[in-house]
Amino acid sequence: MAGIVVVFDFDKTIIDRDSDNWVVDGLGFTDLFNQLLPTMPWNTLMDTMMKEMHAQGTTIDDIVEVLKRSPIHPRIVPAIKSAHALGCELRIVSDANMFFIETILEHLGVKECFSELNSNPSFVDEEGRLRIFPYHDFTKTSHGCNLCPPNMCKGVIIERIQACLEGKKKIIYLGDGSGDYCPSLRLGEGDYVMPRKNFPVWDLICRNPMLIKADIHEWSDGEDLERVLLDIINMVSVEHNSAQLFSVDCKLQTISTSNHALPHALPVPQ
């Protein structure tokens, strides 16, 4: 329905793996990745890995083919299509990168379901190498959040979305990782958060659920995600329709009352 914005994380929420690790492992660069991991931030590491892969002959087509094999639960795509068909606005907020996300969504046939993708920017340069950059350039300034990695605060993105909505729509946020905790804290009453059970965001929320203003509805796998998400959408839709009917009924009663003309005053005998 038009009054709901569904915000998805991507890795381990839409697909069932971390897309960065999936590509690195799938192309045989795991050892180099693990060797470099302690030496630089993750986002910088992925750009460095793309450089090393390109130097050793890996092509963009090779990367695309691995991305197309990303594991995904069979009920995720139907869930996305159903939410979109019901009129929800769908967005992604992810610490992966735009190239990986767009490639997978296009392969799955659901890219057009999403009105906005928020992730680390990436592009293929003139040499055919994939470049990956931070969403927030932490080499210049800090985003000021100690809960999130230096390159992206999902909470800041959620606050921007909230400002655009001006309180007119409810948000349903789905995620699994520790980076999804900050945006969960920014949701308000009337919103919904769907943490993946027994994943980092679930553990963080369970430490003190009272910090979360939104309603909490956990999920475990793609089948769970589809059921819980569509149940929430249906519940919000029923509440919205009931509120509209109540509003119309009140207006009709007001009109009916105003149409009852007062009796004419009788003339007073002289």
Short mmCIF file of C-alpha atoms in Angstrom, two decimals:
data_model
loop_
_atom_site.label_atom_id
_atom_site.label_comp_id
_atom_site.label_asym_id
_atom_site.label_seq_id
_atom_site.Cartn_x
_atom_site.Cartn_y
_atom_site.Cartn_z
CA MET A 1 0.00 0.00 0.00
CA ALA A 2 1.03 3.60 -0.61
CA GLY A 3 1.55 4.33 3.09
CA ILE A 4 4.47 1.92 3.62
CA VAL A 5 8.18 2.15 2.80
CA VAL A 6 10.01 -1.18 3.05
CA VAL A 7 13.77 -0.79 3.52
CA PHE A 8 15.90 -3.89 2.90
CA ASP A 9 19.48 -4.61 3.80
CA PHE A 10 21.04 -6.71 1.02
CA ASP A 11 23.72 -9.18 2.12
CA LYS A 12 22.26 -12.05 4.20
CA THR A 13 18.83 -10.44 3.91
CA ILE A 14 17.96 -10.47 0.20
CA ILE A 15 20.77 -12.84 -0.76
CA ASP A 16 21.92 -15.49 1.72
CA ARG A 17 25.63 -14.62 1.70
CA ASP A 18 27.89 -11.61 2.01
CA SER A 19 28.32 -10.53 -1.62
CA ASP A 20 31.92 -9.35 -1.09
CA ASN A 21 33.01 -12.70 0.35
CA TRP A 22 31.00 -14.55 -2.29
CA VAL A 23 32.92 -12.86 -5.11
CA VAL A 24 36.32 -13.12 -3.43
CA ASP A 25 35.84 -16.82 -2.60
CA GLY A 26 34.21 -17.64 -5.93
CA LEU A 27 37.14 -16.22 -7.90
CA GLY A 28 39.81 -17.90 -5.75
CA PHE A 29 41.20 -14.88 -3.90
CA THR A 30 40.34 -15.88 -0.33
CA ASP A 31 43.93 -16.21 0.87
CA LEU A 32 44.94 -12.78 -0.40
CA PHE A 33 41.80 -11.26 1.09
CA ASN A 34 42.52 -12.76 4.52
CA GLN A 35 46.13 -11.60 4.30
CA LEU A 36 45.13 -7.98 3.59
CA LEU A 37 42.10 -7.85 5.91
CA PRO A 38 43.96 -6.70 9.05
CA THR A 39 45.74 -3.91 7.18
CA MET A 40 42.92 -1.66 5.93
CA PRO A 41 39.19 -0.81 6.25
CA TRP A 42 36.82 -3.28 4.57
CA ASN A 43 35.65 -0.83 1.90
CA THR A 44 39.23 0.04 0.94
CA LEU A 45 40.09 -3.66 0.97
CA MET A 46 37.37 -4.48 -1.57
CA ASP A 47 38.64 -1.80 -3.96
CA THR A 48 42.16 -3.21 -3.51
CA MET A 49 40.87 -6.73 -4.20
CA MET A 50 39.27 -5.56 -7.45
CA LYS A 51 42.66 -4.11 -8.46
CA GLU A 52 44.46 -7.39 -7.67
CA MET A 53 41.83 -9.45 -9.49
CA HIS A 54 42.08 -7.24 -12.57
CA ALA A 55 45.89 -7.45 -12.53
CA GLN A 56 45.63 -11.24 -12.54
CA GLY A 57 43.27 -11.33 -15.51
CA THR A 58 39.85 -11.42 -13.86
CA THR A 59 37.29 -9.65 -16.05
CA ILE A 60 34.04 -7.87 -15.24
CA ASP A 61 32.21 -10.73 -16.94
CA ASP A 62 33.88 -13.17 -14.54
CA ILE A 63 32.62 -11.11 -11.59
CA VAL A 64 29.11 -10.88 -13.06
CA GLU A 65 28.91 -14.63 -13.54
CA VAL A 66 29.83 -15.25 -9.90
CA LEU A 67 27.28 -12.65 -8.74
CA LYS A 68 24.55 -14.36 -10.76
CA ARG A 69 25.19 -17.54 -8.77
CA SER A 70 24.63 -15.79 -5.42
CA PRO A 71 22.49 -18.05 -3.19
CA ILE A 72 19.01 -16.78 -2.42
CA HIS A 73 16.03 -18.38 -0.69
CA PRO A 74 13.28 -19.17 -3.23
CA ARG A 75 10.68 -17.08 -1.34
CA ILE A 76 12.67 -13.81 -1.35
CA VAL A 77 11.84 -12.76 -4.92
CA PRO A 78 8.11 -13.51 -4.50
CA ALA A 79 8.15 -11.49 -1.24
CA ILE A 80 9.72 -8.50 -3.01
CA LYS A 81 7.30 -8.73 -5.93
CA SER A 82 4.28 -9.09 -3.62
CA ALA A 83 5.24 -6.08 -1.50
CA HIS A 84 5.74 -4.01 -4.64
CA ALA A 85 2.44 -5.20 -6.16
CA LEU A 86 0.65 -4.18 -2.94
CA GLY A 87 1.82 -0.61 -3.50
CA CYS A 88 4.69 -0.44 -1.02
CA GLU A 89 7.70 1.69 -1.84
CA LEU A 90 10.84 -0.47 -1.69
CA ARG A 91 14.36 0.76 -0.98
CA ILE A 92 17.74 -0.80 -0.22
CA VAL A 93 20.29 0.41 2.34
CA SER A 94 23.39 -1.76 2.14
CA ASP A 95 27.11 -1.70 2.89
CA ALA A 96 27.80 -3.83 -0.19
CA ASN A 97 28.29 -1.82 -3.41
CA MET A 98 26.09 -0.58 -6.24
CA PHE A 99 27.60 -2.80 -8.95
CA PHE A 100 27.09 -6.03 -7.00
CA ILE A 101 23.56 -5.08 -5.95
CA GLU A 102 22.37 -3.88 -9.35
CA THR A 103 23.86 -6.91 -11.11
CA ILE A 104 22.08 -9.35 -8.78
CA LEU A 105 18.75 -7.47 -8.78
CA GLU A 106 18.77 -7.33 -12.59
CA HIS A 107 19.52 -11.05 -12.75
CA LEU A 108 16.63 -11.76 -10.36
CA GLY A 109 14.29 -9.50 -12.36
CA VAL A 110 13.38 -7.25 -9.43
CA LYS A 111 15.54 -4.16 -9.90
CA GLU A 112 12.56 -2.10 -11.09
CA CYS A 113 10.72 -2.91 -7.87
CA PHE A 114 13.07 -0.60 -5.95
CA SER A 115 12.73 3.18 -6.00
CA GLU A 116 16.12 3.83 -4.38
CA LEU A 117 19.39 1.98 -3.79
CA ASN A 118 21.75 3.30 -1.11
CA SER A 119 25.16 1.64 -1.11
CA ASN A 120 28.85 2.24 -1.68
CA PRO A 121 29.33 3.73 -5.16
CA SER A 122 31.16 1.68 -7.76
CA PHE A 123 31.89 1.81 -11.47
CA VAL A 124 33.94 0.07 -14.16
CA ASP A 125 36.85 2.30 -15.25
CA GLU A 126 38.34 2.67 -18.72
CA GLU A 127 40.71 -0.24 -18.05
CA GLY A 128 37.81 -2.57 -17.26
CA ARG A 129 38.53 -2.64 -13.52
CA LEU A 130 35.74 -2.34 -10.97
CA ARG A 131 36.33 0.57 -8.61
CA ILE A 132 34.58 0.66 -5.20
CA PHE A 133 34.38 3.79 -3.05
CA PRO A 134 32.95 4.56 0.39
CA TYR A 135 29.40 5.88 0.66
CA HIS A 136 30.73 8.34 3.20
CA ASP A 137 34.26 9.58 2.51
CA PHE A 138 35.76 8.91 5.93
CA THR A 139 39.16 10.21 4.79
CA LYS A 140 37.70 13.73 4.87
CA THR A 141 35.13 13.73 7.66
CA SER A 142 33.50 11.38 10.15
CA HIS A 143 29.78 10.67 10.03
CA GLY A 144 29.88 10.89 13.82
CA CYS A 145 28.30 7.53 14.68
CA ASN A 146 30.30 5.10 16.81
CA LEU A 147 27.88 2.24 16.13
CA CYS A 148 28.58 2.07 12.39
CA PRO A 149 31.60 1.42 10.15
CA PRO A 150 33.43 4.58 9.00
CA ASN A 151 32.19 4.39 5.41
CA MET A 152 28.45 4.23 6.12
CA CYS A 153 25.98 5.08 8.87
CA LYS A 154 22.68 3.51 7.93
CA GLY A 155 21.00 5.50 10.67
CA VAL A 156 21.84 8.76 8.86
CA ILE A 157 20.30 7.35 5.68
CA ILE A 158 17.13 6.32 7.53
CA GLU A 159 16.83 9.80 9.03
CA ARG A 160 17.06 11.29 5.53
CA ILE A 161 14.30 8.95 4.35
CA GLN A 162 12.19 9.88 7.39
CA ALA A 163 12.64 13.58 6.66
CA CYS A 164 11.38 13.08 3.10
CA LEU A 165 8.35 11.11 4.31
CA GLU A 166 7.42 13.80 6.87
CA GLY A 167 5.74 11.19 9.06
CA LYS A 168 3.19 10.33 6.36
CA LYS A 169 4.34 6.75 5.83
CA LYS A 170 5.33 3.84 8.05
CA ILE A 171 8.74 2.21 7.63
CA ILE A 172 9.43 -1.51 7.72
CA TYR A 173 13.17 -2.15 8.08
CA LEU A 174 14.74 -5.58 7.41
CA GLY A 175 18.31 -6.49 8.24
CA ASP A 176 20.70 -8.96 9.81
CA GLY A 177 24.03 -7.35 10.64
CA SER A 178 25.43 -5.12 13.37
CA GLY A 179 25.22 -2.21 10.92
CA ASP A 180 21.44 -2.59 10.94
CA TYR A 181 21.22 -1.81 14.65
CA CYS A 182 21.74 1.94 14.32
CA PRO A 183 18.88 2.43 11.82
CA SER A 184 16.67 0.24 14.00
CA LEU A 185 17.24 2.70 16.86
CA ARG A 186 16.16 5.60 14.62
CA LEU A 187 12.74 4.12 13.78
CA GLY A 188 9.74 5.58 15.54
CA GLU A 189 6.53 4.32 17.10
CA GLY A 190 4.30 2.96 14.38
CA ASP A 191 7.30 1.67 12.39
CA TYR A 192 8.43 -1.95 12.23
CA VAL A 193 11.85 -3.59 12.41
CA MET A 194 12.44 -7.13 11.14
CA PRO A 195 15.78 -8.41 12.52
CA ARG A 196 17.04 -11.77 11.33
CA LYS A 197 16.92 -14.10 14.31
CA ASN A 198 20.25 -15.27 15.77
CA PHE A 199 22.20 -12.80 13.61
CA PRO A 200 24.16 -9.81 15.00
CA VAL A 201 21.35 -7.24 14.83
CA TRP A 202 19.01 -9.63 16.65
CA ASP A 203 21.58 -10.14 19.42
CA LEU A 204 22.08 -6.37 19.80
CA ILE A 205 18.33 -5.70 19.96
CA CYS A 206 17.82 -8.50 22.52
CA ARG A 207 20.30 -6.89 24.92
CA ASN A 208 17.80 -4.10 25.54
CA PRO A 209 14.62 -4.26 23.43
CA MET A 210 13.23 -1.21 25.25
CA LEU A 211 15.62 0.97 23.24
CA ILE A 212 13.68 0.12 20.09
CA LYS A 213 10.56 2.23 19.56
CA ALA A 214 9.40 0.30 16.51
CA ASP A 215 7.50 -3.00 16.72
CA ILE A 216 9.93 -5.93 16.53
CA HIS A 217 9.10 -8.92 14.30
CA GLU A 218 11.92 -11.42 13.83
CA TRP A 219 12.45 -13.80 10.89
CA SER A 220 14.77 -16.74 10.28
CA ASP A 221 14.79 -17.54 6.55
CA GLY A 222 13.20 -16.46 3.28
CA GLU A 223 9.93 -18.23 3.97
CA ASP A 224 9.72 -16.50 7.35
CA LEU A 225 10.62 -13.16 5.79
CA GLU A 226 7.84 -13.41 3.22
CA ARG A 227 5.21 -14.41 5.77
CA VAL A 228 6.13 -11.80 8.39
CA LEU A 229 6.55 -8.98 5.88
CA LEU A 230 3.23 -9.60 4.14
CA ASP A 231 1.47 -10.01 7.50
CA ILE A 232 2.73 -6.58 8.60
CA ILE A 233 1.74 -4.99 5.29
CA ASN A 234 -1.73 -6.50 5.58
CA MET A 235 -2.07 -5.36 9.20
CA VAL A 236 -1.03 -1.79 8.35
CA SER A 237 -3.40 -1.80 5.38
CA VAL A 238 -6.34 -2.88 7.54
CA GLU A 239 -5.53 -0.21 10.14
CA HIS A 240 -5.22 2.43 7.41
CA ASN A 241 -8.52 1.47 5.80
CA SER A 242 -10.28 1.42 9.17
CA ALA A 243 -8.96 4.90 9.95
CA GLN A 244 -10.16 6.16 6.58
CA LEU A 245 -13.63 4.65 7.11
CA PHE A 246 -13.82 6.24 10.56
CA SER A 247 -12.83 9.60 9.09
CA VAL A 248 -15.44 9.32 6.31
CA ASP A 249 -18.10 8.25 8.83
CA CYS A 250 -17.33 11.27 11.02
CA LYS A 251 -17.60 13.56 8.01
CA LEU A 252 -20.92 12.05 6.98
CA GLN A 253 -22.30 12.49 10.49
CA THR A 254 -21.18 16.11 10.47
CA ILE A 255 -22.84 16.70 7.12
CA SER A 256 -26.00 14.94 8.27
CA THR A 257 -26.19 17.08 11.40
CA SER A 258 -25.65 20.29 9.46
CA ASN A 259 -28.48 19.40 7.08
CA HIS A 260 -31.06 19.22 9.88
CA ALA A 261 -32.63 22.68 9.61
CA LEU A 262 -33.74 24.29 12.82
CA PRO A 263 -37.53 24.88 13.12
CA HIS A 264 -38.75 28.34 12.23
CA ALA A 265 -39.55 30.54 15.21
CA LEU A 266 -43.27 31.01 15.77
CA PRO A 267 -44.56 34.57 15.60
CA VAL A 268 -45.25 36.11 18.97
CA PRO A 269 -48.88 37.31 19.26
CA GLN A 270 -49.16 41.10 19.61
#
